[in-house]
XYZ file of C-alpha atoms in Angstrom:
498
model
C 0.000 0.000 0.000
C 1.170 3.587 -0.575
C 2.411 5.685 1.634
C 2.252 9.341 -0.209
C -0.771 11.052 -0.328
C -0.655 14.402 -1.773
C -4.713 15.327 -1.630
C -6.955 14.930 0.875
C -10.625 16.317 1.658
C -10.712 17.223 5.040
C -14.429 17.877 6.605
C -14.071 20.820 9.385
C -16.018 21.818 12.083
C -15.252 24.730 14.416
C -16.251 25.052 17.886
C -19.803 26.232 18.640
C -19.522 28.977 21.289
C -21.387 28.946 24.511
C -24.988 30.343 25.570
C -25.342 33.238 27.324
C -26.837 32.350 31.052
C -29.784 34.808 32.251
C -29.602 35.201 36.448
C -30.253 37.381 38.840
C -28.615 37.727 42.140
C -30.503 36.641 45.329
C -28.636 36.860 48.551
C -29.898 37.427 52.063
C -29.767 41.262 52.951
C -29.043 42.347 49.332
C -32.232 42.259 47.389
C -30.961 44.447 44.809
C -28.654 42.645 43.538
C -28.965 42.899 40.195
C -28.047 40.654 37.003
C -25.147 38.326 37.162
C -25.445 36.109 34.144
C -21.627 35.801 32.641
C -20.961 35.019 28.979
C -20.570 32.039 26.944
C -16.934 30.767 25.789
C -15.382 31.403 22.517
C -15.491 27.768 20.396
C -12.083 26.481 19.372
C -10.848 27.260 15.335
C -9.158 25.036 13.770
C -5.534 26.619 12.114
C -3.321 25.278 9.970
C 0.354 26.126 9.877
C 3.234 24.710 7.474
C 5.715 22.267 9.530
C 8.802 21.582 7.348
C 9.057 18.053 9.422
C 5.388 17.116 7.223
C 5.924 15.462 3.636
C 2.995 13.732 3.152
C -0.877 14.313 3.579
C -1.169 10.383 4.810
C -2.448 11.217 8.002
C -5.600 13.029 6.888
C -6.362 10.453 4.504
C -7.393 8.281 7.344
C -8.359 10.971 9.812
C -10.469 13.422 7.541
C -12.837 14.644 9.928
C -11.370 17.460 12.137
C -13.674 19.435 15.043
C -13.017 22.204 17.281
C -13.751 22.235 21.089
C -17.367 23.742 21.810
C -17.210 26.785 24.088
C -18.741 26.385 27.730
C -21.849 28.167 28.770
C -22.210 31.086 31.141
C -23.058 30.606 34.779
C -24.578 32.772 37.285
C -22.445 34.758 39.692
C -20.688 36.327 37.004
C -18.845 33.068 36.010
C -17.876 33.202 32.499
C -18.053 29.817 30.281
C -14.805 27.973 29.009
C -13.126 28.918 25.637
C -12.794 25.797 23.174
C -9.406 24.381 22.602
C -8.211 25.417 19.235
C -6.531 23.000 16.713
C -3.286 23.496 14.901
C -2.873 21.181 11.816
C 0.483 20.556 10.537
C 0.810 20.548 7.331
C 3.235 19.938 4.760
C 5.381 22.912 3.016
C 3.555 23.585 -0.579
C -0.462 23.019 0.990
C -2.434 24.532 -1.432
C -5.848 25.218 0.837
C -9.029 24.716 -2.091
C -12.899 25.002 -1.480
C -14.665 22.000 -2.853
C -15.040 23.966 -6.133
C -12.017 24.826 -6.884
C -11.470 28.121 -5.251
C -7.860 28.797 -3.717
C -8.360 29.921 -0.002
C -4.616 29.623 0.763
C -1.128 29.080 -0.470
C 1.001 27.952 2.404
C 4.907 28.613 1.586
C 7.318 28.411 3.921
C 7.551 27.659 7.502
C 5.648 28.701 9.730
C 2.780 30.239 7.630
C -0.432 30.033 9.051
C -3.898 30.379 7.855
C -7.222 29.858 9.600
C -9.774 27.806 8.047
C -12.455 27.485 10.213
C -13.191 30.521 12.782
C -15.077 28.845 16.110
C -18.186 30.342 17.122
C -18.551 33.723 19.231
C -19.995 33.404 22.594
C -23.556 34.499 23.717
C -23.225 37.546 26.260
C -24.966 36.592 29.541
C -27.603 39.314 31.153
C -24.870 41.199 33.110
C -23.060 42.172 30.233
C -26.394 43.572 28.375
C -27.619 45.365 31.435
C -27.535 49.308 30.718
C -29.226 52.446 31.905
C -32.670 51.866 30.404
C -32.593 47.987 30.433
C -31.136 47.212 34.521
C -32.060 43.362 34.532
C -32.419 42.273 30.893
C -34.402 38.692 30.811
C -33.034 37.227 28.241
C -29.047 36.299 26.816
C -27.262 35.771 23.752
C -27.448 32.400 22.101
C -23.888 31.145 20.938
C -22.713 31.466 17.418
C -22.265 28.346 15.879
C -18.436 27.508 14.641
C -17.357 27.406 10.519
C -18.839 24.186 9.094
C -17.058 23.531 5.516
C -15.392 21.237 3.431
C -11.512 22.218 2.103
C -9.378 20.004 -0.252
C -5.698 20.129 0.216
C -3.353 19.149 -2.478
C 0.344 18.931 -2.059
C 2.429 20.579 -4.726
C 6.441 19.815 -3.559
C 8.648 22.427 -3.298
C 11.787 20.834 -4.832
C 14.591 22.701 -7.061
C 14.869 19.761 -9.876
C 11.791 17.912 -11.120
C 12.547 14.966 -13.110
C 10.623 14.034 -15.783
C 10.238 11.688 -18.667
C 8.497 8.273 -20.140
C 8.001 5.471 -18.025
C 11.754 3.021 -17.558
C 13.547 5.923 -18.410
C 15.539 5.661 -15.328
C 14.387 8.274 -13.061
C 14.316 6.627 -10.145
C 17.131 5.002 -10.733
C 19.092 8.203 -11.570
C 17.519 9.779 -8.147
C 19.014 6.666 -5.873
C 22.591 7.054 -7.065
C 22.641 10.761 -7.012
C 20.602 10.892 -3.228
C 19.386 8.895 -0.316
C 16.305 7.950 -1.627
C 15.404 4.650 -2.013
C 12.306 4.697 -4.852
C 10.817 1.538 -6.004
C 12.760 -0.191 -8.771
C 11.789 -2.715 -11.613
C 11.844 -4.083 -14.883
C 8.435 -2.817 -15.782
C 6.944 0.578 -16.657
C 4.773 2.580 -14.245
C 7.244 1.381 -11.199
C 6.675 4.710 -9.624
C 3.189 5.353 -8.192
C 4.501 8.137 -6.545
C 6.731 11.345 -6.314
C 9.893 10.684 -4.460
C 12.176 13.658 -3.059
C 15.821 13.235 -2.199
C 18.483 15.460 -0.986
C 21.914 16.185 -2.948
C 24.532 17.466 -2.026
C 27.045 18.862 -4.345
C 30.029 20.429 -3.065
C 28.772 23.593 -0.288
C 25.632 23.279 -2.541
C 22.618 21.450 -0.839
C 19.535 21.164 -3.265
C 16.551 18.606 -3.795
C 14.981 16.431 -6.282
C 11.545 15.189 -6.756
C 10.849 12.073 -9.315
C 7.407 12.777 -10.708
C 5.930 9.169 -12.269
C 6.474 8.210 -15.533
C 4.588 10.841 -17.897
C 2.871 9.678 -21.148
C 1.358 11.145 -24.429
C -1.854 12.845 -22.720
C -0.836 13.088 -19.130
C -2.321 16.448 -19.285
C -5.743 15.416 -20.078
C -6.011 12.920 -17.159
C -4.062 9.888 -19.354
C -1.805 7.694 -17.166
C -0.622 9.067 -14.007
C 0.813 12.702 -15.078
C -2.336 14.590 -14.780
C -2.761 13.454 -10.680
C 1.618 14.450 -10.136
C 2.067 17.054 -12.898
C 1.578 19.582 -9.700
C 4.670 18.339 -7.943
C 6.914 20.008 -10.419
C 4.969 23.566 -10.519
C 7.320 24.634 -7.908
C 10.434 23.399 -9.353
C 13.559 25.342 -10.312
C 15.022 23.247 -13.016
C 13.518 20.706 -15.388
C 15.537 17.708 -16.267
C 14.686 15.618 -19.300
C 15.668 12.130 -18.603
C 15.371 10.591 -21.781
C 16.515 6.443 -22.433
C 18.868 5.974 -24.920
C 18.325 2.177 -24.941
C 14.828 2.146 -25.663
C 13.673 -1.328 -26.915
C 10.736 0.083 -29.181
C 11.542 0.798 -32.986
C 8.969 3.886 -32.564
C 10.379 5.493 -29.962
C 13.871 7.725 -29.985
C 14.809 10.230 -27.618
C 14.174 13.248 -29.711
C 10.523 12.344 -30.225
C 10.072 11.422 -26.330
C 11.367 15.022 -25.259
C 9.124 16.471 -28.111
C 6.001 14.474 -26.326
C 7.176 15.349 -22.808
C 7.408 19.050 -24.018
C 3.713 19.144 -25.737
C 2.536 17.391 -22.483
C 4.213 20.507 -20.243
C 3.300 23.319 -22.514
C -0.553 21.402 -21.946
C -0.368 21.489 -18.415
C 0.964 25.555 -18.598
C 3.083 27.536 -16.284
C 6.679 25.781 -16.827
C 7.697 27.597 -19.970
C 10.030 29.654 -17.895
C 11.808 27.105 -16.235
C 15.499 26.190 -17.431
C 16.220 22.561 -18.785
C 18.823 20.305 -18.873
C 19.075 16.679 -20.942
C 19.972 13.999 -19.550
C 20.647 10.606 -22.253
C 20.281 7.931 -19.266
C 22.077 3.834 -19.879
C 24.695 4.448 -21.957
C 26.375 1.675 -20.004
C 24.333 -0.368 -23.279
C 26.364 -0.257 -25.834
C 23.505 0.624 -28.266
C 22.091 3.123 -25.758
C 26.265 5.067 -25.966
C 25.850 4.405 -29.284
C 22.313 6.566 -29.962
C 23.333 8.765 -27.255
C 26.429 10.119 -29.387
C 23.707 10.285 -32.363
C 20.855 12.554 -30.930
C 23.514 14.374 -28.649
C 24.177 16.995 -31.790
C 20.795 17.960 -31.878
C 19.690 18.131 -29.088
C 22.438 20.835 -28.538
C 21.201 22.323 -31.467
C 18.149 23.340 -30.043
C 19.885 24.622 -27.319
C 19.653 22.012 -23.952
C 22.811 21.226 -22.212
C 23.480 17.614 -22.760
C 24.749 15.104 -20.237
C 25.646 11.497 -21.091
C 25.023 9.502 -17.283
C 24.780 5.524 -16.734
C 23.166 4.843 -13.209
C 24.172 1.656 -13.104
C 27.849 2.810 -13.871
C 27.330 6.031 -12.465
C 29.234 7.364 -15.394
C 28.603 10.943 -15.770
C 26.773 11.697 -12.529
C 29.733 13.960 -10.799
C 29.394 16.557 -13.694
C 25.153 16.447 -14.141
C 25.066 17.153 -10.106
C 27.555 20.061 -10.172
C 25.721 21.494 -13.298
C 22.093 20.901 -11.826
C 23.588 22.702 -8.284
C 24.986 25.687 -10.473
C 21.775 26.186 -12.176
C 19.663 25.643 -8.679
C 22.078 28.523 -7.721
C 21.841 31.153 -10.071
C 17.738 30.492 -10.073
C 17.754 30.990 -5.791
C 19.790 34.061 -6.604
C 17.486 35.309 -8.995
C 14.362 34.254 -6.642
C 14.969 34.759 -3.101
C 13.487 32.164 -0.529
C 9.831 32.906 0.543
C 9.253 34.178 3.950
C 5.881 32.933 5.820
C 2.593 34.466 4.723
C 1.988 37.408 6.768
C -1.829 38.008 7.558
C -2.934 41.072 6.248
C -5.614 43.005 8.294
C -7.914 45.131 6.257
C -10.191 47.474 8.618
C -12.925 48.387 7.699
C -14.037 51.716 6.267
C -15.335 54.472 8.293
C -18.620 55.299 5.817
C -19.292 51.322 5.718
C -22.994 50.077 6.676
C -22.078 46.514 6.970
C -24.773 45.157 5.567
C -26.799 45.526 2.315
C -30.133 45.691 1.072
C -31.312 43.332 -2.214
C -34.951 42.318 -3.145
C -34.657 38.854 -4.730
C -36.517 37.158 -8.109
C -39.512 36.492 -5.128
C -39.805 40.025 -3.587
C -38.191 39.109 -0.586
C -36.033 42.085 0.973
C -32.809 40.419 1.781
C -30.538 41.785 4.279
C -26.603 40.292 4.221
C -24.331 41.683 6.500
C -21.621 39.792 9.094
C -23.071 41.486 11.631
C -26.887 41.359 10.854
C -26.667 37.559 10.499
C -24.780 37.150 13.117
C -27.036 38.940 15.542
C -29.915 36.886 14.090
C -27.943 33.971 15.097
C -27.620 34.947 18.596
C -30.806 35.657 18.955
C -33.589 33.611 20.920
C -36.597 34.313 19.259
C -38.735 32.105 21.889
C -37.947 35.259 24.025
C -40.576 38.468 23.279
C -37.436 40.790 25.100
C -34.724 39.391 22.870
C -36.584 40.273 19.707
C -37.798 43.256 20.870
C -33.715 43.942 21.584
C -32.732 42.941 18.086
C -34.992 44.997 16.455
C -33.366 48.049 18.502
C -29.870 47.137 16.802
C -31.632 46.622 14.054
C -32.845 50.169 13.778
C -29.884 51.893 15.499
C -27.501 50.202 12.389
C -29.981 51.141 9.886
C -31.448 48.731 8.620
C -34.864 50.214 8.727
C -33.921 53.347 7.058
C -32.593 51.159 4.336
C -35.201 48.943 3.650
C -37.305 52.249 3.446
C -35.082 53.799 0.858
C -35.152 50.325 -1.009
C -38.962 50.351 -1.378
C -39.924 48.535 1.542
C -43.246 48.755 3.118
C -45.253 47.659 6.673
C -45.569 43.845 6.301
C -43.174 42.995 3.536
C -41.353 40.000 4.059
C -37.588 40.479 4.936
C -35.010 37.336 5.391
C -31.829 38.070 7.303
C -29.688 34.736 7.271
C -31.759 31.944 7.768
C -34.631 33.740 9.219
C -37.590 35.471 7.063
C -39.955 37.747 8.522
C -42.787 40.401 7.758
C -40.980 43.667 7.759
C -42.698 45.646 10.956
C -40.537 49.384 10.903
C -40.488 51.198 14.114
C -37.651 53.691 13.246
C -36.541 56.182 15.522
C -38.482 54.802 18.796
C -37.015 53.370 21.638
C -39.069 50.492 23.257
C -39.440 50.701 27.391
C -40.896 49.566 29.805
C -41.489 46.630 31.361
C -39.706 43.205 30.369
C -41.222 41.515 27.792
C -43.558 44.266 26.477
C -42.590 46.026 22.742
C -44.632 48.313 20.643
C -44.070 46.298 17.624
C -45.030 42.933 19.334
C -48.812 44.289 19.534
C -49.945 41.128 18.125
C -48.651 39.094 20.438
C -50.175 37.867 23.761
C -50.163 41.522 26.012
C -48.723 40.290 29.451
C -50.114 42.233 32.723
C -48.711 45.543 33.646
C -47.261 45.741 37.941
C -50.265 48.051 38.203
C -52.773 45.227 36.755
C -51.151 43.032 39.286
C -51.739 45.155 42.096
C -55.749 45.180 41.660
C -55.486 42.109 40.691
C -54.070 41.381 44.608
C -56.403 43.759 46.109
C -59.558 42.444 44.438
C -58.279 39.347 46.252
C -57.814 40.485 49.250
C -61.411 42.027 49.575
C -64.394 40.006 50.807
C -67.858 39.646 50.114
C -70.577 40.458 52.456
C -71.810 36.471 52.909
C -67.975 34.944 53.544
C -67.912 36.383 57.034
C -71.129 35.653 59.186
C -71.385 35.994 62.934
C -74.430 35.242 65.202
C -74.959 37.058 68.248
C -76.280 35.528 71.645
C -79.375 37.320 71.658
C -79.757 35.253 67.953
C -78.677 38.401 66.041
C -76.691 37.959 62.791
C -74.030 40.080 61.774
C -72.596 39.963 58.091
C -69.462 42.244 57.779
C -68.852 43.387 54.303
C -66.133 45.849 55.346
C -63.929 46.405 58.549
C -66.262 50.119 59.340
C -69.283 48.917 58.488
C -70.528 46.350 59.845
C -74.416 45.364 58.792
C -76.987 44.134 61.474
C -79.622 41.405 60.507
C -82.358 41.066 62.911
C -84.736 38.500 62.942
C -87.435 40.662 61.544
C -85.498 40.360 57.941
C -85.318 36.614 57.568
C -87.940 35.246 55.811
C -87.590 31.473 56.967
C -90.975 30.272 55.143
């Protein structure tokens, strides 16, 4: 089984942050003690930074689903919740960071670049930290936001300075085991190689590596063979070098036309026409492969490669190809200085910016997208009448009102903000008091009792009716009290026992 995997689909899932917690203090002695809800935990994101001890993806391949720690939830007594452990993915030096369509949401170079690919979840204020002026012991909390939820494909591109390339046999991993440490599979048979393999050379004070891309054939750009899935390994190279076999057993096949197909196959796959090349005529240790060698060798010098006659068996040749390749690898690192890490870049945002904006889809739905909007809407508990009625208040203080007024929007339009869809009910301008739970714009709604409806309400209770408190005298006199002052007298002449 192989043990290079160079793309992976990894399914991430950020940390949810915590809930809000809605309490009031209640101690002995202090009966004003006020709110003391405390605020949900952050949820854990999930990072990614380039470790230049990675080389292969193999780990995600059997690990592909990767979650954040959930944030904790508020408490009372001012206790705040937990933050959510964040996760740091190593990754391998050349990540390329892709949606699921395509898209290119990073580039990681060098080490020690970092890039965040799934933010966790804010968490939901508790009622302490929304207590103000006007609103002293709010009865309701922010819900946590949930963490990033996506799926990213990472694909490995190698960062090498010499790419090999050429047909299947034609001795590239051969030519890589003699001239490094690596130890590629070897055989008698094409398509050995099911895999890039990187080695190390050293040549003189010059240190520089080597990556053997799989054999490429006529069409490897269009998915034939195995070149279209490794073609990406040698985007990053520095130097191309033809290996080309001079002992070739088929009639059809001659090193000129198998550099003209690996060529046409290159210029297919794009972005390598500014690389330099060298040639390399590979088993001239065969006498018929020294023999063809010394043939093509005039024209391929013609058309302007530098030529180099090697036998890896024999290792004839190899001192001088290694010294040229680490002169070339030179000038090209002079030319091109080594990438630092990726820097984040933090954009504020404009003074004049709303945030949000105002569209009215194909359905005449006003839809309102914003970071902030839809986050708020996420944050929201809509179960509570006070925590709508507070929404709409940020609502309106943002501007979203005035805006869907100036788009056309009138009383009872429906309005979606994220995943929730509403008729539009404007109240611009107002603030809404009073006691909790009660909002102008909630008129619909179930009215709860006022304090002062509760107060009759006690002392209607509280009152009795004249026949609940009867007392008979010892003369046989009957007194019914309606009231503490007046107390009624019932003699016998009233009754009318029939």
């Amino acid at each position: 089984m192989t043990t290079f995997v160079d793309r992976v689909v990894l399914h991430l899932q950020a940390g949810d942050g915590g809930h809000g917690c809605v309490s009031v203090r209640r101690e002995k002695f202090k009966p004003l003690g006020g709110p003391d809800g405390g605020n949900g935990g952050h949820g854990g994101g999930i990072t990614l930074v380039v470790d230049p001890q990675q080389h292969t993806l193999l780990d995600f391949h059997f690990h592909p689903h990767i979650k954040g720690g959930n944030g904790g939830g508020g408490a009372g007594a001012n206790r705040d919740g937990a933050n959510g452990k964040d996760l740091v993915i190593k990754v391998p030096d050349g990540t390329v960071v892709q949606t699921a369509d395509g898209e290119v949401l990073a580039d990681l170079i060098g080490a020690g670049t970092t890039f965040e690919v799934a933010r966790g979840g804010r968490g939901g204020r508790g009622n302490a930290s929304l207590a103000n002026t006007r609103r002293k012991v709010p009865g309701f909390a922010e819900l946590g936001e949930p963490g990033d939820s996506l799926d990213v494909v990472l694909e490995l591109k190698s960062v090498a300075d010499v790419g090999l390339v050429g047909f299947p046999s034609a001795g590239k991993s051969s030519l890589i085991s003699v001239i490094s440490a690596a130890k590629p599979k070897i055989a008698d048979y094409p398509f050995t190689t099911l895999v890039p393999n990187l080695g190390v050379v050293q040549a003189g004070d010059q240190i520089f590596t080597v990556a053997d891309v799989p054999g490429l054939i006529p069409g490897a750009a269009t998915g034939k063979g195995l070149g279209m899935q490794f073609l990406r390994h040698i985007e990053r190279t520095s130097v191309l070098l033809h290996v080309l076999d001079a002992a070739a057993p088929e009639i059809e096949r001659d090193p000129l036309a198998d550099l003209d197909a690996i060529e046409a196959e290159l210029a297919a796959y794009g972005g390598l026409e500014d690389r330099p090349r060298l040639v390399v005529l590979n088993k001239i240790d065969i006498p018929d492969g020294r023999d063809l060698a010394e043939m093509v060798r005039p024209d391929l010098e013609a058309r302007g490669y530098r030529v180099f006659e090697v036998s890896a068996i024999t290792r004839e040749g190899l001192k001088e190809l290694v010294f040229a390749l680490a002169e070339v690898v030179a000038q090209h690192r002079l030319d091109h200085p080594v990438q630092e890490p990726t820097r984040a870049i933090v954009r504020p945002r404009a003074v004049d910016e709303s945030g949000f904006t105002v569209e009215q889809d194909a359905e005449g739905v006003y839809v309102v997208s914003g970071v902030k909007v839809e986050r708020w809407i996420r944050q929201t508990n809509f179960d509570n009448d006070e925590a709508v009625g507070y929404l709409a208040d940020r609502l309106e203080r943002l501007g979203v009102e005035d805006a869907l007024a100036k788009k056309g929007a009138r009383p009872g339009d429906p309005v979606r903000i994220g995943e929730r869809e509403f008729d539009w009910q404007p109240n611009a301008g107002e603030f809404v008091s009073g006691p909790r739970g009660t909002d102008a714009r909630l008129e619909d709604e179930a009215a709860r009792a006022t304090a002062a409806d509760r107060l009759a309400a006690r002392k209607a209770r509280r009152v009795r009716s004249d026949d609940e408190l009867l007392h008979m005298a010892a003369d046989g006199t009957v007194t019914s009290v309606a009231n503490a002052h007046r107390p009624v007298l019932v003699t016998d002449d009233d009754d009318t026992d029939e």
